[in-house]
Coordinates of C-alpha atoms in Angstrom, one line a residue:
Chain A
X1 CA -3.8 67.4 24.1
X2 CA -1.5 65.8 27.0
X3 CA -3.6 63.3 27.5
X4 CA -3.5 61.8 23.8
X5 CA 0.0 61.9 23.9
X6 CA -0.6 59.6 27.0
X7 CA -2.5 57.5 25.5
X8 CA -0.6 56.7 22.8
X9 CA 2.4 55.9 24.6
X10 CA 0.6 53.8 26.8
X11 CA -0.9 52.0 23.7
X12 CA 3.0 52.1 22.0
X13 CA 5.0 51.3 24.8
X14 CA 2.8 48.8 26.4
X15 CA -0.4 47.7 25.4
X16 CA 0.7 46.3 21.4
X17 CA 3.8 45.0 23.2
X18 CA 1.9 43.1 25.5
X19 CA -0.7 42.2 22.7
X20 CA 2.2 41.0 20.3
X21 CA 3.7 38.8 23.3
X22 CA 0.6 37.2 24.2
X23 CA 0.2 36.1 20.5
X24 CA 3.6 34.6 20.3
X25 CA 2.7 33.0 23.1
X26 CA -0.9 31.6 21.8
X27 CA 0.4 30.9 18.4
X28 CA 2.2 26.9 19.2
X29 CA -0.7 26.4 20.9
X30 CA -3.1 27.6 17.5
X31 CA -1.0 25.4 15.4
X32 CA -1.0 22.5 17.9
X33 CA -4.9 22.8 17.7
X34 CA -4.9 22.9 14.3
X35 CA -3.1 20.3 13.4
X36 CA -5.5 17.7 15.4
X37 CA -8.1 18.7 13.9
X38 CA -6.7 18.3 10.9
X39 CA -5.9 14.8 12.4
X40 CA -9.2 14.5 12.8
X41 CA -10.0 14.6 9.3
X42 CA -8.0 12.5 7.7
X43 CA -11.0 10.1 8.9
X44 CA -10.3 7.0 10.7
X45 CA -10.0 7.1 14.1
X46 CA -6.4 4.8 14.3
X47 CA -5.2 6.8 11.9
X48 CA -6.6 9.8 13.1
X49 CA -4.5 9.2 16.4
X50 CA -0.9 8.7 15.2
X51 CA -0.7 11.5 12.7
X52 CA -2.0 14.0 15.6
X53 CA 1.0 12.6 18.1
X54 CA 3.5 12.5 14.9
X55 CA 2.6 15.1 13.8
X56 CA 2.6 17.2 17.0
X57 CA 5.9 16.1 17.9
X58 CA 7.6 17.2 14.9
X59 CA 6.1 20.7 15.1
X60 CA 7.6 20.9 18.9
X61 CA 10.6 20.1 16.5
X62 CA 10.3 23.7 14.2
X63 CA 12.2 26.9 15.9
X64 CA 10.0 30.0 16.3
X65 CA 6.6 30.9 17.6
X66 CA 5.1 32.0 14.1
X67 CA 7.3 29.0 12.3
X68 CA 5.2 26.5 13.9
X69 CA 1.7 28.4 13.0
X70 CA 3.0 28.7 9.2
X71 CA 4.4 24.7 9.4
X72 CA 0.6 23.5 10.9
X73 CA -1.3 25.8 7.8
X74 CA 1.2 23.8 5.6
X75 CA 0.5 20.2 6.8
X76 CA -3.1 20.7 7.0
X77 CA -3.3 22.1 3.2
X78 CA -1.0 19.7 1.5
X79 CA -1.4 16.6 3.5
X80 CA -4.8 16.6 5.3
X81 CA -6.6 16.2 1.8
X82 CA -4.4 13.9 0.1
X83 CA -4.5 11.7 3.3
X84 CA -8.1 11.7 3.5
X85 CA -8.1 10.5 -0.1
X86 CA -5.7 7.7 0.3
X87 CA -7.1 6.2 3.6
X88 CA -10.7 6.7 1.6
X89 CA -9.7 4.5 -0.9
X90 CA -8.0 1.8 1.0
X91 CA -11.1 1.8 3.1
X92 CA -13.4 1.8 -0.1
X93 CA -10.9 -1.3 -1.5
X94 CA -10.9 -3.6 1.9
X95 CA -15.2 -2.3 1.7
X96 CA -15.6 -4.1 -1.8
X97 CA -13.0 -6.9 -1.1
X98 CA -14.5 -8.1 1.9
X99 CA -18.4 -7.8 0.3
X100 CA -17.2 -10.1 -2.2
X101 CA -14.7 -12.7 -0.2
X102 CA -17.9 -13.1 1.8
X103 CA -19.7 -14.2 -1.0
X104 CA -17.2 -16.3 -2.4
X105 CA -16.6 -17.9 0.9
X106 CA -21.0 -18.3 0.6
X107 CA -20.2 -20.0 -2.4
X108 CA -17.4 -22.7 -1.3
X109 CA -18.7 -24.0 1.8
X110 CA -22.6 -23.8 0.2
X111 CA -22.8 -27.4 0.1
X112 CA -19.9 -30.3 0.0
X113 CA -17.7 -30.5 -3.2
X114 CA -17.6 -32.8 -5.4
X115 CA -15.5 -33.5 -8.7
X116 CA -18.1 -32.5 -10.8
X117 CA -19.1 -29.3 -8.8
X118 CA -16.0 -28.0 -7.9
X119 CA -15.6 -26.5 -12.1
X120 CA -19.0 -24.3 -11.8
X121 CA -18.0 -22.8 -8.2
X122 CA -14.5 -22.2 -9.3
X123 CA -16.2 -20.7 -12.4
X124 CA -19.0 -18.4 -9.9
X125 CA -15.5 -17.6 -7.7
X126 CA -14.6 -16.2 -11.0
X127 CA -17.6 -13.9 -12.0
X128 CA -17.8 -12.4 -8.2
X129 CA -13.9 -10.9 -8.8
X130 CA -15.2 -10.0 -12.6
X131 CA -15.4 -6.4 -12.8
X132 CA -15.3 -5.8 -9.5
X133 CA -12.6 -6.4 -8.3
X134 CA -10.4 -7.8 -11.8
X135 CA -10.7 -7.6 -15.6
X136 CA -9.6 -11.0 -16.4
X137 CA -9.5 -14.6 -13.4
X138 CA -8.0 -17.7 -14.6
X139 CA -7.3 -20.8 -12.9
X140 CA -5.8 -23.3 -14.1
X141 CA -5.8 -26.4 -12.0
X142 CA -2.9 -30.0 -12.1
X143 CA -4.6 -32.6 -13.4
X144 CA -2.0 -36.3 -14.2
X145 CA 0.6 -33.4 -13.5
X146 CA -0.1 -30.8 -16.1
X147 CA -1.3 -27.6 -15.6
X148 CA -5.0 -26.9 -17.8
X149 CA -6.7 -23.9 -17.8
X150 CA -9.8 -24.3 -15.9
X151 CA -11.5 -21.0 -15.7
X152 CA -11.2 -18.0 -17.9
X153 CA -13.1 -14.8 -17.0
X154 CA -13.0 -11.8 -18.7
X155 CA -14.7 -8.5 -18.3
X156 CA -18.1 -7.9 -20.5
X157 CA -18.1 -10.4 -22.5
X158 CA -13.8 -9.8 -23.8
X159 CA -12.4 -13.0 -25.4
X160 CA -8.1 -12.9 -26.0
X161 CA -7.8 -13.7 -30.1
X162 CA -7.4 -17.1 -31.1
X163 CA -4.1 -18.5 -30.3
X164 CA -3.2 -16.1 -27.9
X165 CA -4.1 -16.9 -24.3
X166 CA -4.9 -20.6 -23.4
X167 CA -8.0 -21.3 -23.8
X168 CA -10.2 -23.3 -20.7
X169 CA -8.9 -27.1 -21.1
X170 CA -5.9 -26.6 -22.6
X171 CA -2.6 -27.1 -21.3
X172 CA -0.7 -24.1 -20.1
X173 CA 3.3 -23.7 -19.9
X174 CA 4.6 -20.1 -18.0
X175 CA 7.9 -20.0 -18.9
X176 CA 10.5 -19.1 -15.8
X177 CA 10.1 -15.8 -14.3
X178 CA 6.1 -15.4 -15.3
X179 CA 4.1 -14.0 -12.3
X180 CA 2.2 -17.5 -12.6
X181 CA 5.6 -19.8 -12.6
X182 CA 6.9 -17.8 -9.5
X183 CA 3.6 -18.1 -7.4
X184 CA 3.7 -21.9 -7.9
X185 CA 7.3 -21.8 -7.2
X186 CA 7.8 -19.5 -4.3
X187 CA 4.0 -20.5 -2.9
X188 CA 3.5 -17.5 -2.2
X189 CA 1.1 -14.7 -3.4
X190 CA 2.7 -12.6 -6.6
X191 CA 2.0 -8.8 -7.0
X192 CA 2.9 -7.1 -10.2
X193 CA 1.8 -4.2 -9.3
X194 CA 2.6 -2.1 -12.7
X195 CA 3.3 -4.5 -15.1
X196 CA 4.6 -1.9 -17.6
X197 CA 7.7 -0.9 -15.4
X198 CA 8.3 -5.2 -14.8
X199 CA 10.2 -7.1 -17.3
X200 CA 8.1 -10.1 -16.8
X201 CA 8.4 -12.7 -19.4
X202 CA 5.1 -13.9 -21.7
X203 CA 4.9 -17.7 -22.8
X204 CA 4.5 -16.2 -26.5
X205 CA 5.2 -13.4 -28.1
X206 CA 1.2 -13.7 -29.1
X207 CA -0.5 -14.0 -25.8
X208 CA 2.5 -10.7 -24.8
X209 CA 0.9 -8.8 -27.6
X210 CA -2.7 -9.5 -26.4
X211 CA -2.0 -8.4 -22.6
X212 CA -0.4 -5.5 -24.4
X213 CA -3.6 -4.6 -26.9
X214 CA -5.9 -4.9 -23.9
X215 CA -3.7 -2.8 -21.7
X216 CA -3.6 -4.4 -18.7
X217 CA -2.2 -2.7 -15.6
X218 CA -1.5 -5.2 -12.7
X219 CA -1.8 -8.7 -11.9
X220 CA -1.9 -11.2 -8.4
X221 CA -0.8 -14.2 -8.8
X222 CA -1.3 -16.6 -5.9
X223 CA -1.0 -20.6 -5.4
X224 CA -3.7 -23.0 -4.8
X225 CA -1.9 -25.3 -2.3
X226 CA -3.7 -27.3 -0.2
X227 CA -2.2 -30.4 2.8
X228 CA 1.6 -30.2 1.3
X229 CA 0.0 -30.4 -2.3
X230 CA 0.4 -27.5 -4.9
X231 CA -3.2 -27.8 -7.3
X232 CA -2.6 -25.0 -9.1
X233 CA -2.6 -21.1 -10.1
X234 CA -5.7 -18.4 -9.4
X235 CA -4.7 -15.1 -11.1
X236 CA -6.4 -12.0 -11.6
X237 CA -5.4 -8.7 -14.0
X238 CA -6.5 -5.3 -14.6
X239 CA -6.6 -4.2 -17.6
X240 CA -7.9 -0.9 -19.8
X241 CA -11.5 -3.0 -20.7
X242 CA -12.9 -0.9 -17.4
X243 CA -12.3 2.6 -16.7
X244 CA -11.7 2.2 -13.3
X245 CA -10.0 5.4 -10.8
X246 CA -7.7 2.6 -9.2
X247 CA -5.8 0.7 -11.9
X248 CA -3.3 -1.1 -9.7
X249 CA -3.2 -3.3 -7.2
X250 CA -1.5 -2.8 -4.2
X251 CA 0.1 -4.3 -1.6
X252 CA -3.3 -4.6 0.6
X253 CA -4.9 -6.5 -2.3
X254 CA -2.1 -9.3 -3.0
X255 CA -3.0 -10.2 1.2
X256 CA -6.4 -10.2 0.5
X257 CA -6.6 -12.2 -3.0
X258 CA -3.8 -14.8 -1.2
X259 CA -6.1 -15.3 1.4
X260 CA -9.1 -16.1 -1.0
X261 CA -6.9 -18.1 -2.8
X262 CA -6.1 -20.0 -0.2
X263 CA -9.8 -21.4 0.8
X264 CA -9.9 -21.8 -2.3
X265 CA -7.0 -24.0 -2.4
X266 CA -8.5 -25.9 0.2
X267 CA -12.0 -26.2 -1.3
X268 CA -10.2 -27.5 -4.7
X269 CA -8.6 -30.2 -2.8
X270 CA -12.2 -31.4 -0.7
X271 CA -13.3 -31.6 -4.9
X272 CA -10.5 -34.6 -5.1
X273 CA -12.0 -37.5 -3.4
X274 CA -8.3 -39.3 -3.3
X275 CA -8.1 -36.6 -0.4
X276 CA -10.9 -35.5 0.8
X277 CA -11.6 -36.1 4.5
X278 CA -14.1 -35.5 6.5
X279 CA -12.4 -33.4 8.9
X280 CA -10.5 -31.4 6.3
X281 CA -14.1 -30.6 5.0
X282 CA -15.5 -29.6 7.6
X283 CA -12.3 -27.5 8.9
X284 CA -12.8 -25.6 5.3
X285 CA -16.4 -24.5 6.1
X286 CA -16.0 -23.6 9.5
X287 CA -14.4 -20.9 9.8
X288 CA -15.5 -19.2 6.7
X289 CA -17.7 -16.7 9.2
X290 CA -14.1 -16.2 10.8
X291 CA -13.0 -14.9 7.7
X292 CA -15.8 -13.1 6.5
X293 CA -15.5 -11.3 10.7
X294 CA -11.8 -10.9 9.6
X295 CA -12.5 -8.6 6.4
X296 CA -14.8 -6.7 8.4
X297 CA -12.5 -6.1 10.5
X298 CA -9.8 -4.6 7.4
X299 CA -12.9 -1.7 7.3
Chain B
X1 CA 6.5 -4.0 -6.1
X2 CA 6.5 -1.3 -8.3
X3 CA 5.4 2.1 -7.3
X4 CA 2.4 2.9 -9.4
X5 CA 2.9 6.8 -9.6
X6 CA 6.6 8.2 -9.1
X7 CA 7.3 12.2 -8.9
X8 CA 9.9 13.9 -8.2
X9 CA 8.7 14.6 -4.7
X10 CA 8.6 10.6 -4.5
X11 CA 12.3 10.4 -5.8
X12 CA 13.6 13.2 -3.2
X13 CA 11.9 11.3 -0.1
X14 CA 13.7 8.2 -1.5
X15 CA 17.2 10.2 -1.6
X16 CA 17.0 11.2 2.2
X17 CA 15.4 7.9 3.1
X18 CA 19.1 6.6 1.4
X19 CA 20.8 8.6 4.1
X20 CA 22.4 7.1 6.9
X21 CA 21.0 8.5 9.3
X22 CA 18.4 6.5 11.7
X23 CA 16.5 8.9 13.1
X24 CA 14.5 9.5 10.3
X25 CA 11.3 12.0 10.9
X26 CA 8.8 13.4 8.5
X27 CA 10.3 17.1 9.4
X28 CA 13.5 15.6 9.2
X29 CA 12.7 13.7 5.6
X30 CA 11.2 16.3 4.4
X31 CA 14.1 19.2 5.2
X32 CA 16.6 16.1 4.0
X33 CA 14.4 16.2 0.6
X34 CA 14.0 19.8 0.4
X35 CA 10.3 19.4 0.3
X36 CA 7.7 20.7 2.3
X37 CA 7.1 18.6 5.1
X38 CA 2.8 19.3 4.4
X39 CA 3.8 17.6 1.3
X40 CA 6.3 14.2 2.2
X41 CA 3.6 12.9 4.8
X42 CA 1.4 11.9 2.1
X43 CA 4.5 9.9 -0.1
X44 CA 5.5 8.4 3.1
X45 CA 2.1 7.1 3.8
X46 CA 2.0 5.7 0.2
X47 CA 5.9 4.3 0.5
X48 CA 4.4 2.7 3.6
X49 CA 1.3 1.3 2.0
X50 CA 3.6 -0.4 -1.2
X51 CA 6.0 -2.3 1.5
X52 CA 8.9 0.4 1.0
X53 CA 9.3 2.2 4.0
X54 CA 8.4 0.5 8.2
X55 CA 7.4 2.8 10.8
X56 CA 7.8 2.8 14.4
X57 CA 7.4 4.7 16.9
X58 CA 10.6 6.2 18.9
X59 CA 9.2 5.0 22.0
X60 CA 7.1 1.9 23.0
X61 CA 4.3 3.8 24.8
X62 CA 3.3 7.6 25.4
X63 CA 4.7 8.8 28.7
X64 CA 5.4 12.5 30.2
X65 CA 7.6 13.4 28.0
X66 CA 5.1 14.1 25.4
X67 CA 4.5 13.0 21.6
X68 CA 6.1 10.1 20.1
X69 CA 7.6 11.2 16.8
X70 CA 7.5 8.8 13.6
X71 CA 10.5 6.9 12.0
X72 CA 10.8 6.0 8.9
X73 CA 13.5 3.9 7.3
X74 CA 13.5 1.7 3.8
X75 CA 12.7 -1.9 4.0
X76 CA 14.7 -5.0 2.0
X77 CA 12.4 -4.5 -0.9
X78 CA 12.4 -0.3 -0.7
X79 CA 16.2 -0.1 -0.5
X80 CA 16.5 -2.7 -3.7
X81 CA 13.7 -0.8 -5.1
X82 CA 14.1 2.7 -4.4
X83 CA 17.9 2.0 -6.2
X84 CA 16.5 0.7 -9.2
X85 CA 13.9 3.8 -9.4
X86 CA 16.6 6.4 -8.0
X87 CA 19.1 4.6 -11.4
X88 CA 16.6 4.5 -13.9
X89 CA 15.5 8.0 -13.2
X90 CA 17.9 10.0 -12.0
X91 CA 21.3 8.3 -13.5
X92 CA 22.7 7.5 -9.7
X93 CA 22.1 6.9 -6.5
X94 CA 22.7 9.7 -4.4
X95 CA 21.9 10.6 -0.7
X96 CA 20.3 13.6 0.8
X97 CA 21.2 14.5 4.2
X98 CA 21.0 17.3 6.7
X99 CA 25.0 17.6 6.0
X100 CA 24.8 17.7 2.5
X101 CA 26.2 14.8 1.2
X102 CA 27.9 15.4 -2.6
X103 CA 25.9 14.5 -5.6
X104 CA 25.9 11.6 -6.6
X105 CA 27.8 9.7 -4.1
X106 CA 27.3 6.2 -4.0
X107 CA 26.1 4.8 -0.9
X108 CA 28.8 2.6 1.2
X109 CA 28.8 -0.5 0.8
X110 CA 28.8 -1.1 4.5
X111 CA 25.7 0.9 4.7
X112 CA 24.0 -1.1 2.0
X113 CA 24.7 -4.6 4.2
X114 CA 23.6 -2.8 7.2
X115 CA 20.2 -2.3 5.8
X116 CA 20.1 -5.3 4.3
X117 CA 20.6 -7.1 7.7
X118 CA 18.0 -4.7 9.3

């Protein structure tokens, strides 16, 4: 009887407090381990390293011991799956565009450009971009100081109703504030991430109605520019013609498309007999493998 | 650049980033925004991908002082976008700070200029 009481006393007064104290000391370590494990689940090594350090630094500022564990569990449950999904999407996008860029660069550098060939080359570039990267692709080139629609490619053989969007061969006038006009004015790539949220003027009411009718969601426009000369503008758009998990372009897409447009600009310039010179033509073709490597590095 | 998806939590985080504090890190932003830390990190990643915020380490290199905090602040484009978005969705630009600024208090002009200059 006496021994039982002694054991109960020892348990209540010594062992349980000791265990609680020990657990209290271990809980912060457990929280750190959980965060490290969670950061590694994100996917890419550089992102894992970044978030591990960031989360551990934030954990140091969480007061208490059990609270640290609750905080770590919160990060594990709420952040890790969402960040993993976000970075997976980014990675897929870069891989897709990397593969496309490789094929496009091969096409652009396949043979010496010539005026009569550049139309076919641009058409092929548009065919590579649609539908994988875009639902609509347009290339407009200056001819004698007038902007002319040179390529228009749409997903699934869709064509705009007559008298709405400019046809290939027709003169194009973009109003002030239009993304293509802005790209040519600023000589920079313009991203309209969500068309519904930006007030962008259309060339005319019929054109605007067609864009809404086809469910246009997101657009990128880039100038075609080489050797100090603006040669035209290239644009891509996504719409409801394709059921995409990512209907909107991102700043990363903008950067990739801008790089592609700069190569297309050089190819177009080389096709012009009045400006082409062997050195530039050579320079346009030599770095293509390097560019492909750069895209692969993004992956 | 417009954000493709805006949730109430995104708006709360943007209000927290509008605050005058220069050392805003994930945990502090979550506290100021009144949101769970776990839900704030993905929002910050999305804002950073969209170019609305910029982030940098507390110190250049890791050292014996332990893990470094990651500081976040609105980029000039992000500041303009956030102000427009908050005005559109909530009717006013409020700042969420640890000191609980009064609701609806406008951003001081000097503060805006400082962000634009950064």
